[in-house]
Structure formats: C-alpha cells, structure tokens
XYZ file of C-alpha atoms in Angstrom:
176
model
C -78.809 0.778 49.937
C -78.779 1.286 46.230
C -80.104 4.545 44.897
C -82.554 4.386 41.996
C -81.111 5.419 38.668
C -82.535 8.630 37.325
C -83.452 8.754 33.641
C -80.716 11.276 32.938
C -78.132 8.919 34.484
C -79.071 5.824 32.458
C -76.315 4.711 30.151
C -77.116 5.194 26.500
C -75.709 3.036 23.735
C -72.761 4.416 21.839
C -73.077 5.176 18.119
C -71.180 1.943 17.377
C -73.620 -0.030 19.515
C -76.582 1.561 17.728
C -75.019 0.671 14.377
C -74.404 -2.934 15.495
C -78.031 -3.223 16.593
C -79.209 -1.820 13.246
C -77.036 -4.316 11.339
C -78.394 -7.204 13.381
C -81.985 -6.074 12.907
C -81.400 -5.674 9.151
C -79.942 -9.183 8.943
C -82.753 -10.750 10.992
C -85.351 -8.988 8.860
C -83.653 -10.413 5.762
C -83.838 -13.888 7.298
C -87.516 -13.371 8.054
C -88.105 -12.466 4.402
C -86.060 -15.487 3.315
C -88.101 -17.769 5.578
C -91.328 -16.261 4.262
C -90.160 -16.888 0.720
C -89.065 -20.408 1.577
C -92.509 -21.259 2.903
C -94.374 -19.713 -0.038
C -95.219 -21.903 -3.039
C -92.411 -22.222 -5.587
C -92.876 -19.838 -8.482
C -95.423 -17.694 -6.653
C -95.318 -13.899 -6.571
C -95.192 -14.048 -2.758
C -92.064 -16.213 -2.860
C -90.355 -14.039 -5.418
C -91.197 -10.804 -3.607
C -90.070 -12.062 -0.200
C -86.792 -13.439 -1.556
C -86.087 -10.226 -3.492
C -86.665 -8.222 -0.310
C -84.298 -10.542 1.536
C -81.643 -10.136 -1.162
C -81.792 -6.336 -0.915
C -81.137 -6.474 2.815
C -78.539 -9.238 2.549
C -76.641 -7.330 -0.130
C -76.113 -4.497 2.321
C -75.050 -6.862 5.120
C -72.689 -8.865 2.914
C -70.753 -5.673 2.145
C -69.768 -5.047 5.746
C -66.160 -5.521 6.776
C -64.950 -9.084 6.191
C -64.440 -9.760 9.894
C -67.976 -8.684 10.808
C -69.805 -11.675 12.353
C -72.824 -11.350 10.029
C -70.978 -11.172 6.693
C -70.434 -14.917 6.195
C -73.977 -15.754 7.228
C -75.403 -13.112 4.888
C -73.401 -14.468 1.958
C -74.730 -17.992 2.516
C -78.270 -16.646 2.859
C -77.865 -14.877 -0.494
C -76.965 -18.213 -2.084
C -80.048 -19.806 -0.520
C -82.252 -16.998 -1.868
C -80.902 -17.396 -5.402
C -81.425 -21.154 -5.229
C -85.004 -20.688 -4.017
C -85.636 -18.134 -6.771
C -84.640 -20.753 -9.324
C -81.440 -18.955 -10.293
C -78.885 -21.767 -9.988
C -76.279 -20.015 -12.134
C -76.144 -17.026 -9.790
C -76.123 -19.302 -6.745
C -73.239 -21.365 -8.162
C -71.229 -18.260 -9.018
C -71.633 -16.970 -5.492
C -70.719 -20.384 -4.067
C -67.523 -20.408 -6.129
C -66.666 -16.874 -5.043
C -67.318 -17.695 -1.397
C -65.150 -20.824 -1.569
C -62.263 -18.693 -2.794
C -62.495 -16.484 0.280
C -61.540 -19.318 2.663
C -64.645 -19.198 4.900
C -64.680 -20.603 8.438
C -65.534 -24.331 8.848
C -69.181 -23.711 9.819
C -69.691 -21.675 6.647
C -67.867 -24.264 4.530
C -70.321 -26.886 5.787
C -73.293 -24.657 4.949
C -71.936 -24.007 1.452
C -71.497 -27.756 0.935
C -75.124 -28.201 1.961
C -76.210 -25.583 -0.571
C -74.105 -27.216 -3.295
C -75.866 -30.509 -2.603
C -79.271 -28.812 -2.698
C -78.464 -27.102 -5.987
C -77.696 -30.490 -7.550
C -80.901 -31.925 -6.088
C -82.961 -29.012 -7.421
C -81.501 -29.608 -10.884
C -82.233 -33.332 -10.700
C -78.548 -34.236 -10.695
C -78.812 -37.006 -8.125
C -75.446 -38.615 -8.876
C -73.599 -35.335 -8.340
C -75.549 -34.667 -5.151
C -74.720 -38.166 -3.888
C -71.028 -37.693 -4.659
C -70.968 -34.490 -2.609
C -72.987 -36.112 0.160
C -70.565 -39.029 0.347
C -67.583 -36.658 0.394
C -69.129 -34.461 3.087
C -66.916 -34.460 6.157
C -68.383 -35.813 9.336
C -67.274 -33.120 11.697
C -67.501 -32.713 15.408
C -69.682 -31.049 16.357
C -71.925 -32.047 13.463
C -73.370 -29.370 11.229
C -77.161 -29.750 11.067
C -77.506 -28.032 7.676
C -74.988 -30.343 6.050
C -76.448 -33.414 7.736
C -79.920 -32.436 6.542
C -78.698 -31.941 2.968
C -77.080 -35.398 3.052
C -80.357 -36.861 4.315
C -82.283 -35.009 1.589
C -79.946 -36.620 -0.961
C -80.622 -40.129 0.307
C -84.361 -39.495 0.384
C -84.272 -38.165 -3.204
C -82.365 -41.274 -4.306
C -84.802 -43.516 -2.453
C -87.761 -41.767 -4.127
C -86.167 -42.097 -7.578
C -85.425 -45.801 -7.037
C -88.947 -46.375 -5.706
C -90.428 -44.619 -8.745
C -88.255 -46.749 -11.060
C -89.468 -49.817 -9.108
C -85.894 -50.729 -8.191
C -86.625 -52.322 -4.824
C -83.007 -53.231 -4.092
C -81.657 -49.713 -4.613
C -84.653 -48.188 -2.849
C -83.910 -50.345 0.192
C -80.225 -49.348 0.121
C -81.039 -45.641 0.183
C -83.771 -46.179 2.734
C -81.214 -47.791 5.044
C -78.725 -44.964 4.464
C -81.316 -42.350 5.266
C-alpha cells in the first residue's frame, strides 16, 4: 500500500529546472508574439508591436549557450521577424551569420526557406526559383522548406498568369 505524499515531501524543481522552464516559457511567448505579428496586416501598428516584442524575447534566448536546444530556433525566428517587419537587410545579415555557424540540418533547411521567402518578398522570383530548385529533398522532409518551395511555384504561376503566359503558368501549376 502506497502512502500518500505529504506536501513537505513533494519534490521541488531544482534551480536549473526552474531556469529551463523560464527559458522555454520566454521562447514560447516570443513565438506567440511572432505568430500574432504574422497574422496582423502588413505595415500595421499591431504587426510591428508584436514582432518587436518577439524580437526582445528572442534576443535574450539567442544569447544562451550555443548548445542550448532553443538557441538555433530563436535565431531563425529572429530572421522571420525581421523579414515580416520589412527589414530584409537585417534578415539577410542574420542569415549569413547563421550560415557561418554551421547549424544543424533542420535549421539549415529553415534558413533556406527564409532565404527563398526573402527573395519572394522582394519580387525576385528568378532568385527564389533558383534556391527552390537547389533545395535538397531530404528524408525526412522539412515542411518549412517544402512550403517555401511551393510558395515559389505559386508566385511564378501567379506572375505568368498575370502576364497571360498560359504555357508558363501551366508549367508552374504542374510543379506546384
């Protein structure tokens, strides 16, 4: 028969466990702000405010020790926030810096997806298509990279459709 645990006997988290929980909560709050900003209209005060709040929290997380499991994710989320804020120069600088740090394969795929999206946002469809074509097809597939490749084909299809180039529109439609 198991004796009930008395409140004074319950295990309490260690200081390191409390800190890990705080870091995770901080990161998830930053993602919530990023998602709020992402769903707000482009150029709106709500979008800007939410993304700035996310960046403040992500800056703290991205400065944790390099082997911390949240650091790579936070750095990619910073890039996304800068892209959504319409600051492609800052996003590209951070992408270049991150590439030089030799990130893990999952993060490399996410940075490729963000590179593609930056080209799309700037209307550079040819550059986006070149990256999409060069994107590795990995196992297991990376949904972010696959979605960015699909976004590229859809953007090309829309451009061809607008230019009334039925043949090219059909080609990109089939690719998508």
